[in-house]
Short mmCIF file of C-alpha atoms in Angstrom, two decimals:
data_model
loop_
_atom_site.label_atom_id
_atom_site.label_comp_id
_atom_site.label_asym_id
_atom_site.label_seq_id
_atom_site.Cartn_x
_atom_site.Cartn_y
_atom_site.Cartn_z
CA MET A 17 59.98 76.87 270.43
CA SER A 18 58.17 76.77 273.71
CA ASP A 19 58.50 73.44 275.59
CA ASP A 20 55.62 71.68 277.28
CA GLU A 21 55.95 68.54 279.42
CA PHE A 22 53.15 65.74 279.29
CA ASP A 23 53.19 62.21 280.18
CA VAL A 24 52.00 61.36 276.64
CA VAL A 25 51.63 62.92 273.38
CA VAL A 26 48.92 61.43 271.18
CA ILE A 27 49.10 62.79 267.40
CA GLY A 28 45.68 62.32 265.74
CA ALA A 29 42.33 62.89 267.46
CA GLY A 30 40.11 60.41 265.50
CA PRO A 31 38.43 57.45 267.34
CA ALA A 32 41.62 55.48 268.07
CA GLY A 33 43.47 58.48 269.44
CA GLU A 34 40.46 59.64 271.51
CA VAL A 35 40.15 56.11 273.07
CA CYS A 36 43.81 56.14 273.91
CA ALA A 37 44.24 59.62 275.17
CA GLY A 38 40.92 59.17 277.24
CA ARG A 39 41.88 55.87 278.83
CA LEU A 40 45.39 57.52 279.76
CA ALA A 41 43.82 60.52 281.28
CA ASP A 42 41.21 58.73 283.16
CA ASN A 43 44.12 56.97 284.94
CA GLY A 44 45.78 60.04 285.74
CA MET A 45 48.29 60.78 283.01
CA SER A 46 48.84 64.21 281.55
CA VAL A 47 47.96 63.94 277.95
CA ALA A 48 48.29 66.22 274.83
CA LEU A 49 46.10 65.24 271.92
CA VAL A 50 47.39 66.99 268.74
CA GLU A 51 44.91 67.36 265.76
CA SER A 52 45.35 69.47 262.46
CA GLN A 53 41.76 68.84 261.32
CA LEU A 54 38.67 67.72 263.06
CA VAL A 55 38.46 66.24 266.41
CA GLY A 56 36.51 62.85 265.92
CA GLY A 57 38.34 62.04 262.67
CA GLU A 58 37.47 60.47 259.37
CA CYS A 59 34.66 58.14 260.63
CA SER A 60 32.68 60.91 262.32
CA TYR A 61 32.57 63.39 259.46
CA TYR A 62 33.55 61.71 256.32
CA ALA A 63 33.03 57.93 256.48
CA CYS A 64 31.17 55.59 258.79
CA MET A 65 28.56 58.08 260.10
CA PRO A 66 27.68 60.09 257.09
CA SER A 67 27.53 57.09 254.88
CA LYS A 68 25.14 55.28 257.21
CA ALA A 69 23.00 58.45 257.27
CA LEU A 70 22.66 58.47 253.50
CA LEU A 71 21.93 54.61 253.37
CA ARG A 72 19.44 54.26 256.30
CA PRO A 73 16.30 56.10 254.89
CA ALA A 74 15.85 53.96 251.91
CA GLN A 75 16.37 50.79 254.04
CA VAL A 76 13.77 51.84 256.42
CA LEU A 77 11.28 52.68 253.62
CA ALA A 78 12.08 49.34 251.92
CA GLU A 79 11.39 47.38 255.32
CA ALA A 80 8.12 49.30 255.81
CA ARG A 81 6.89 48.36 252.28
CA ARG A 82 7.45 44.63 253.05
CA VAL A 83 5.35 44.90 256.03
CA PRO A 84 1.60 44.80 255.50
CA GLY A 85 -0.12 47.45 257.49
CA ALA A 86 2.74 49.78 257.46
CA ALA A 87 3.06 49.71 253.75
CA GLN A 88 -0.61 50.94 253.34
CA ALA A 89 0.46 53.92 255.45
CA LEU A 90 3.15 54.99 253.01
CA ALA A 91 2.81 57.77 250.36
CA GLY A 92 5.39 59.36 248.22
CA GLU A 93 9.16 58.87 247.67
CA LEU A 94 12.33 59.74 249.74
CA ASP A 95 12.76 63.37 250.47
CA VAL A 96 16.37 63.92 249.39
CA ALA A 97 16.73 67.41 250.88
CA ALA A 98 15.61 65.93 254.33
CA VAL A 99 18.17 62.98 253.93
CA LEU A 100 20.97 65.54 253.31
CA TYR A 101 19.86 67.69 256.15
CA ARG A 102 19.72 64.72 258.60
CA ARG A 103 23.01 63.69 257.35
CA ASP A 104 24.57 67.38 258.13
CA GLN A 105 23.00 67.00 261.53
CA ILE A 106 24.83 63.75 262.07
CA VAL A 107 28.09 65.18 261.18
CA HIS A 108 27.33 68.38 263.07
CA GLY A 109 27.84 70.54 260.04
CA LEU A 110 31.58 69.43 259.81
CA ASP A 111 32.10 71.32 263.37
CA ASP A 112 33.83 69.49 266.04
CA GLN A 113 32.73 71.63 268.83
CA ALA A 114 30.35 69.19 270.24
CA GLN A 115 33.55 66.76 270.83
CA LEU A 116 35.48 68.99 273.01
CA PRO A 117 33.62 68.85 276.46
CA TRP A 118 34.54 65.29 276.50
CA LEU A 119 38.31 66.14 276.37
CA ASP A 120 37.84 69.10 278.91
CA GLU A 121 36.25 66.81 281.28
CA ARG A 122 39.25 64.52 281.33
CA GLY A 123 42.02 67.26 281.41
CA ILE A 124 43.25 66.42 277.92
CA GLU A 125 44.95 69.29 276.12
CA LEU A 126 43.96 69.70 272.63
CA VAL A 127 46.62 70.98 270.49
CA ARG A 128 45.63 72.20 267.10
CA GLY A 129 48.06 71.93 264.18
CA HIS A 130 50.20 69.30 262.43
CA GLY A 131 52.16 67.21 264.71
CA ARG A 132 55.79 66.13 263.85
CA ILE A 133 58.31 63.94 265.78
CA GLU A 134 61.49 66.16 266.08
CA SER A 135 63.37 63.71 268.30
CA GLU A 136 62.79 61.10 270.81
CA ARG A 137 59.65 61.76 272.97
CA ALA A 138 59.51 65.33 271.40
CA VAL A 139 56.61 66.45 268.93
CA GLY A 140 56.75 69.86 267.27
CA VAL A 141 53.50 71.70 266.56
CA GLY A 142 53.90 74.95 265.09
CA GLU A 143 56.03 77.17 267.77
CA ARG A 144 55.32 74.55 270.44
CA LEU A 145 57.54 71.54 271.37
CA LEU A 146 55.62 68.74 273.26
CA ARG A 147 57.77 66.50 275.32
CA ALA A 148 56.39 63.15 276.41
CA SER A 149 58.07 61.55 279.41
CA LYS A 150 56.64 58.22 278.74
CA ALA A 151 55.19 57.80 275.20
CA VAL A 152 54.29 59.29 271.72
CA VAL A 153 51.22 57.61 270.05
CA LEU A 154 50.61 57.96 266.25
CA ALA A 155 46.98 57.89 265.50
CA THR A 156 46.93 59.79 262.24
CA GLY A 157 44.58 57.34 260.25
CA SER A 158 44.45 56.92 256.56
CA ALA A 159 43.23 58.68 253.38
CA ALA A 160 42.05 57.62 250.12
CA VAL A 161 44.38 56.25 247.61
CA VAL A 162 44.48 57.99 244.17
CA PRO A 163 45.63 55.51 241.66
CA PRO A 164 47.88 56.69 238.65
CA ILE A 165 45.23 56.74 236.12
CA PRO A 166 45.78 59.38 233.03
CA GLY A 167 43.65 62.41 233.53
CA LEU A 168 42.57 61.49 237.00
CA GLU A 169 44.19 64.16 238.92
CA ASP A 170 42.67 66.78 236.69
CA SER A 171 39.06 65.29 236.73
CA HIS A 172 38.09 66.69 240.08
CA ALA A 173 37.13 63.26 241.19
CA TRP A 174 35.54 62.71 244.58
CA SER A 175 36.98 60.47 247.36
CA ASN A 176 35.04 59.30 250.36
CA ARG A 177 35.00 62.69 251.99
CA GLU A 178 33.33 64.50 249.04
CA VAL A 179 30.77 61.62 248.32
CA SER A 180 29.72 61.46 252.13
CA THR A 181 29.33 65.23 252.27
CA ALA A 182 27.95 66.43 248.96
CA ARG A 183 25.49 69.21 249.10
CA ALA A 184 23.42 67.72 246.14
CA ILE A 185 22.89 64.47 244.48
CA PRO A 186 24.39 64.48 240.80
CA ARG A 187 22.31 63.13 238.07
CA SER A 188 24.81 60.32 237.52
CA LEU A 189 27.71 58.83 239.41
CA LEU A 190 30.59 56.66 238.30
CA VAL A 191 32.15 54.59 240.97
CA LEU A 192 35.71 53.09 240.64
CA GLY A 193 36.11 50.27 243.12
CA GLY A 194 33.94 47.48 244.32
CA GLY A 195 34.74 47.40 248.11
CA VAL A 196 32.90 48.60 251.01
CA VAL A 197 32.97 52.30 250.31
CA GLY A 198 32.11 51.68 246.61
CA VAL A 199 29.22 49.49 247.01
CA GLU A 200 27.79 51.43 250.08
CA MET A 201 27.86 54.82 248.19
CA ALA A 202 26.77 53.23 244.83
CA GLN A 203 23.49 51.94 246.58
CA ALA A 204 23.07 55.22 248.59
CA TYR A 205 23.12 57.47 245.58
CA ALA A 206 21.12 55.10 243.51
CA THR A 207 18.34 55.23 246.07
CA LEU A 208 18.66 59.13 246.15
CA GLY A 209 18.08 59.32 242.40
CA ALA A 210 21.34 59.28 240.64
CA GLN A 211 22.06 56.97 237.81
CA VAL A 212 25.20 54.85 239.05
CA SER A 213 27.73 52.48 237.42
CA ILE A 214 30.32 50.77 239.34
CA VAL A 215 33.63 49.40 238.09
CA GLU A 216 35.60 46.82 239.89
CA ALA A 217 38.97 45.37 238.62
CA ALA A 218 38.50 42.04 240.58
CA GLN A 219 35.99 39.35 239.24
CA ARG A 220 33.44 40.20 241.87
CA LEU A 221 32.52 43.01 244.39
CA LEU A 222 33.66 42.65 247.99
CA ALA A 223 36.22 40.15 246.89
CA GLY A 224 37.48 39.37 250.28
CA GLU A 225 34.13 38.31 251.44
CA GLU A 226 32.23 34.98 250.85
CA GLN A 227 31.16 34.54 247.18
CA PHE A 228 27.47 34.42 247.98
CA ALA A 229 27.85 37.85 249.80
CA SER A 230 29.36 39.26 246.65
CA GLU A 231 26.47 37.78 244.60
CA GLN A 232 23.63 39.10 246.79
CA VAL A 233 24.96 42.56 247.00
CA ARG A 234 25.45 42.72 243.31
CA ASP A 235 21.95 41.61 242.60
CA ALA A 236 20.79 44.24 245.00
CA LEU A 237 22.73 46.89 243.30
CA GLU A 238 21.49 45.64 239.92
CA SER A 239 17.86 45.46 241.15
CA ALA A 240 18.19 49.24 242.20
CA GLY A 241 19.22 50.12 238.59
CA VAL A 242 23.08 50.26 239.28
CA ASN A 243 25.11 49.08 236.20
CA VAL A 244 27.89 46.84 237.62
CA LEU A 245 31.11 45.97 235.76
CA THR A 246 33.70 43.55 237.22
CA GLY A 247 37.00 42.14 235.78
CA VAL A 248 37.61 45.66 234.11
CA ARG A 249 40.13 48.46 234.90
CA ALA A 250 39.90 52.26 234.36
CA SER A 251 42.42 53.31 231.75
CA ALA A 252 41.85 57.01 231.41
CA VAL A 253 39.64 59.73 232.54
CA HIS A 254 38.46 62.90 230.76
CA ARG A 255 36.19 65.78 231.85
CA ASP A 256 34.85 68.07 229.24
CA PRO A 257 35.74 71.56 230.08
CA LYS A 258 32.65 72.90 228.35
CA THR A 259 30.00 70.54 229.65
CA GLY A 260 31.73 69.38 232.68
CA GLN A 261 30.66 65.72 231.55
CA LEU A 262 33.18 63.10 232.62
CA THR A 263 34.11 60.10 230.68
CA LEU A 264 35.61 57.06 232.14
CA GLU A 265 37.57 54.91 229.55
CA LEU A 266 37.86 51.17 230.25
CA SER A 267 40.58 48.45 229.81
CA ASP A 268 38.20 46.60 227.51
CA GLY A 269 37.52 49.43 225.02
CA ARG A 270 34.09 50.53 226.51
CA SER A 271 33.56 53.85 228.23
CA LEU A 272 30.99 55.40 230.82
CA THR A 273 29.92 58.88 231.13
CA GLY A 274 28.64 60.59 234.10
CA GLU A 275 28.46 63.88 236.06
CA GLN A 276 30.65 62.97 238.86
CA LEU A 277 33.33 60.09 239.68
CA LEU A 278 34.18 58.56 242.98
CA VAL A 279 37.45 56.85 243.33
CA ALA A 280 37.29 54.11 246.00
CA VAL A 281 40.09 51.67 245.45
CA GLY A 282 41.83 51.65 248.70
CA ARG A 283 43.50 53.52 251.53
CA ARG A 284 46.99 54.85 252.55
CA ALA A 285 48.31 55.71 255.83
CA ARG A 286 48.71 59.33 256.67
CA THR A 287 52.39 59.42 257.47
CA GLU A 288 53.44 62.43 255.46
CA GLU A 289 55.66 65.00 257.50
CA LEU A 290 55.63 63.12 260.68
CA GLY A 291 59.32 62.75 260.93
CA LEU A 292 59.62 59.00 260.46
CA ARG A 293 62.59 58.96 258.12
CA GLU A 294 64.72 60.71 260.86
CA LEU A 295 63.64 57.79 263.04
CA GLY A 296 64.97 55.28 260.41
CA LEU A 297 61.20 54.24 259.53
CA GLN A 298 59.71 54.24 256.14
CA PRO A 299 58.29 57.76 255.59
CA ASP A 300 55.33 56.48 253.81
CA GLY A 301 53.24 53.33 253.95
CA TYR A 302 51.98 51.73 257.16
CA VAL A 303 53.92 51.89 260.42
CA GLU A 304 54.78 48.44 261.65
CA VAL A 305 53.96 47.67 265.25
CA ASN A 306 53.86 44.53 267.60
CA ASP A 307 50.91 43.20 269.50
CA THR A 308 51.24 45.92 272.12
CA MET A 309 51.12 48.62 269.18
CA GLN A 310 54.70 49.66 269.99
CA VAL A 311 57.10 50.44 266.97
CA PRO A 312 59.94 47.79 267.06
CA GLY A 313 63.22 49.39 267.80
CA HIS A 314 61.16 52.47 269.58
CA ASP A 315 59.81 51.43 272.91
CA TRP A 316 58.35 54.92 273.34
CA LEU A 317 56.63 55.22 270.14
CA TYR A 318 53.21 53.43 269.38
CA ALA A 319 51.06 53.31 266.30
CA ILE A 320 47.20 52.65 266.48
CA GLY A 321 44.31 52.44 264.13
CA ASP A 322 44.46 52.82 260.19
CA VAL A 323 47.99 54.04 260.24
CA ASN A 324 49.57 50.67 261.32
CA GLY A 325 47.41 48.72 258.63
CA ARG A 326 46.56 45.94 260.63
CA ALA A 327 42.71 46.37 260.31
CA LEU A 328 41.45 49.54 258.76
CA LEU A 329 38.27 49.60 260.77
CA THR A 330 37.30 52.26 263.25
CA HIS A 331 36.21 49.69 265.96
CA MET A 332 39.67 47.98 265.70
CA GLY A 333 41.45 51.43 265.94
CA LYS A 334 39.53 52.04 269.14
CA TYR A 335 40.49 48.45 270.35
CA GLN A 336 44.20 49.28 269.57
CA GLY A 337 43.98 52.51 271.52
CA ARG A 338 42.86 50.57 274.67
CA LEU A 339 45.71 48.10 274.01
CA ALA A 340 48.29 50.83 273.69
CA ALA A 341 47.08 52.74 276.89
CA GLU A 342 47.15 49.67 278.89
CA HIS A 343 50.85 48.88 277.78
CA ILE A 344 51.67 52.56 278.62
CA LEU A 345 50.08 52.26 281.92
CA GLY A 346 52.08 49.12 282.54
CA ARG A 347 49.27 46.79 283.16
CA ALA A 348 49.01 45.05 279.77
CA GLY A 349 48.95 41.09 279.79
CA GLY A 350 51.30 39.13 277.72
CA THR A 351 51.29 38.51 274.20
CA SER A 352 49.70 35.11 274.67
CA ILE A 353 46.43 36.99 275.18
CA PRO A 354 44.32 36.35 272.07
CA ARG A 355 44.18 39.58 269.80
CA SER A 356 41.23 40.42 267.49
CA ASP A 357 42.62 42.88 265.20
CA GLY A 358 44.03 40.57 262.55
CA SER A 359 41.99 37.99 260.53
CA ARG A 360 39.63 37.91 263.43
CA SER A 361 38.27 41.32 262.99
CA PRO A 362 34.58 41.74 262.74
CA ARG A 363 33.50 43.84 259.74
CA VAL A 364 30.07 44.95 258.21
CA THR A 365 29.13 46.43 254.77
CA PHE A 366 25.96 48.55 255.42
CA THR A 367 24.33 47.83 251.87
CA GLU A 368 20.99 46.31 251.83
CA PRO A 369 21.52 43.35 252.07
CA GLN A 370 24.18 43.96 254.82
CA VAL A 371 27.22 41.99 254.90
CA ALA A 372 28.36 41.08 258.37
CA ALA A 373 31.50 38.85 258.77
CA VAL A 374 34.14 38.01 261.23
CA GLY A 375 37.24 35.66 261.08
CA HIS A 376 37.73 33.25 257.99
CA THR A 377 35.80 32.77 254.71
CA LEU A 378 35.72 29.29 253.76
CA GLN A 379 38.27 29.88 251.23
CA SER A 380 40.64 31.85 253.50
CA ALA A 381 40.29 29.13 256.01
CA SER A 382 41.23 26.36 253.50
CA GLU A 383 44.11 28.40 252.27
CA ALA A 384 45.35 28.88 255.94
CA GLY A 385 45.57 25.09 256.28
CA VAL A 386 42.22 24.64 258.31
CA ASN A 387 40.23 21.41 257.90
CA ALA A 388 37.17 23.65 257.23
CA ARG A 389 33.61 23.15 256.65
CA ALA A 390 30.86 25.52 255.93
CA LEU A 391 27.48 25.42 257.75
CA ASP A 392 24.70 27.52 255.73
CA ARG A 393 21.12 28.32 256.49
CA PRO A 394 18.87 31.02 254.99
CA THR A 395 18.79 34.32 257.12
CA SER A 396 14.84 34.19 256.55
CA SER A 397 14.52 30.58 257.86
CA THR A 398 13.35 31.57 261.46
CA ALA A 399 10.18 32.74 262.75
CA GLY A 400 11.71 35.98 263.94
CA ALA A 401 12.53 36.90 260.40
CA SER A 402 8.94 36.91 259.36
CA PHE A 403 8.72 40.31 261.07
CA ILE A 404 11.37 41.88 258.95
CA GLY A 405 9.38 40.92 255.77
CA HIS A 406 8.83 37.83 253.71
CA ASP A 407 11.32 36.61 251.15
CA THR A 408 14.08 39.01 252.18
CA PRO A 409 17.45 37.56 250.70
CA GLY A 410 20.24 36.45 252.95
CA THR A 411 22.48 33.68 254.15
CA CYS A 412 24.13 32.65 257.50
CA ARG A 413 27.29 30.76 257.13
CA LEU A 414 29.62 29.40 259.97
CA VAL A 415 33.05 28.25 258.90
CA ILE A 416 34.12 25.13 261.28
CA ASP A 417 37.50 23.82 262.03
CA GLN A 418 36.46 20.19 262.06
CA ASP A 419 39.55 19.17 263.82
CA ARG A 420 39.19 21.31 266.85
CA GLU A 421 35.36 21.58 266.61
CA VAL A 422 35.27 25.36 266.94
CA ILE A 423 34.20 28.20 264.71
CA VAL A 424 36.87 30.10 262.86
CA GLY A 425 34.60 32.25 260.59
CA ALA A 426 31.12 33.60 260.07
CA THR A 427 29.22 35.66 257.46
CA PHE A 428 25.60 36.76 257.85
CA THR A 429 23.97 38.41 254.82
CA GLY A 430 20.56 40.08 254.98
CA VAL A 431 18.53 43.07 256.46
CA ASP A 432 19.92 44.28 259.61
CA VAL A 433 22.24 41.38 260.12
CA ALA A 434 25.10 43.58 261.72
CA GLU A 435 23.58 43.21 265.33
CA SER A 436 23.81 39.45 264.88
CA LEU A 437 27.60 39.45 264.42
CA HIS A 438 28.90 40.11 268.08
CA ALA A 439 27.87 36.66 269.22
CA ALA A 440 29.87 34.93 266.38
CA THR A 441 32.76 37.24 267.30
CA ILE A 442 32.65 36.05 271.00
CA ALA A 443 32.50 32.48 269.92
CA ILE A 444 35.50 32.84 267.45
CA LEU A 445 37.67 34.82 269.83
CA GLY A 446 36.93 32.64 272.86
CA GLU A 447 37.12 29.38 270.86
CA VAL A 448 33.88 28.13 272.37
CA PRO A 449 33.52 24.45 271.64
CA LEU A 450 30.53 23.72 269.42
CA ARG A 451 29.08 21.25 271.78
CA SER A 452 29.06 24.08 274.46
CA LEU A 453 27.24 26.39 271.95
CA ALA A 454 24.51 23.79 271.41
CA HIS A 455 23.27 24.77 274.86
CA ALA A 456 23.16 28.52 274.25
CA VAL A 457 19.38 28.82 273.68
CA PRO A 458 18.43 31.88 271.73
CA CYS A 459 14.92 33.56 272.40
CA PHE A 460 11.84 32.80 270.44
CA PRO A 461 10.71 34.43 268.16
CA THR A 462 14.12 36.12 267.12
CA ARG A 463 16.33 35.80 264.14
CA SER A 464 19.06 34.63 266.45
CA GLU A 465 17.32 31.27 266.16
CA VAL A 466 19.31 30.53 263.08
CA TRP A 467 22.04 29.52 265.35
CA LEU A 468 19.85 26.49 266.23
CA GLY A 469 19.52 25.38 262.57
CA LEU A 470 23.28 25.89 261.94
CA LEU A 471 24.39 23.92 264.92
CA GLU A 472 21.68 21.19 264.38
CA GLU A 473 23.28 20.90 260.85
CA TYR A 474 26.65 20.50 262.20
CA GLU A 475 25.38 17.72 264.75
CA GLY A 476 23.54 16.08 261.98
CA PRO A 477 21.26 12.89 262.33
CA GLY A 478 22.24 10.50 265.16
CA ARG A 479 25.24 12.71 266.45
#
């Protein structure tokens, strides 16, 4: 092997790895960025970006149809070929060349190939050995879980990768899993002409979110013609070798048939062949880290993004990339600084209605021992909401810690509510007193005036 010296070697060029490498390089460190697939990672090509490209056209069309004047200008239905073409533009035809100038400008050396830790501060990539004087950072992301269902491996089922980059829309799609990927792709494919069924083992969709969010998303899916089954599991999968038709057997004795199957039941860390066993670490599963993103017992090794399992969200991976870089640069603060990559993580499901949430639900707050109270208002209860269209469904909820008089959770559902989330994130992370928030006046006429209604409900008459 030929030896090359760097300050830091980052394995994985997804959003987390890019942010970490960029911050280090911007501060004068020499960085090697190792990637075996596409620079930009899962989010750019197979997840966040293409899925939103598939969802957005129907949402724009629905909003225009709700607004008099715009509605009268509409003619025809969605152009599916144009939707897929625009999706391909957004993912650059699965080509990462557009990402490379950003690395070149910072002097980051891109090393193509699979990285493996050979020894302390040494990463092998093919015939090269990359030595890091300061740190090695794991940013290898996650992959879709394939559950042990008889016949599944032989069924040529889709994961998030295939469903987000498909060249054509199948006549029918079966979706296994009612989490974020499952509900987003069920809605997207239904709007693009597929007959969709979704199967979720839990009693409701989006089981980690507020009950009302689950119910509103289910109502929207069913209104779009999606067949939603909850509280039932898949027991077997068969694909007819002659017709190509796929049959999904269910635990309650029913069965579903379709042209294609999407499996969206969870994620696993990409840790295969990283050399973790030789370091005394678990060779599969998530890599444990502390609040500085260091792997305990190996002060030179960091793990950021999905691979550490703390919050499987692109924005949280980027945040962790900053934390790790700051620690490597020797200017990180103490662990008393609030961290936002655990239960406080903001998250959005981009269905319509969207589900935008941060911090606790009412149930999780109560389970955590918080003296919790929920404040609810309809999302459509402001003057600004009338411009989105009348009678759009949605609920805004703040979860209050009544003892400390601060917000510990927030959930907004409705049309384009994702942009409303950051104010709640700031309030929760900053532990802003409710009496101070009452003096943060939103503009008229905007939908953010819902905050006035929520805070007035908290104050109540005579307070």
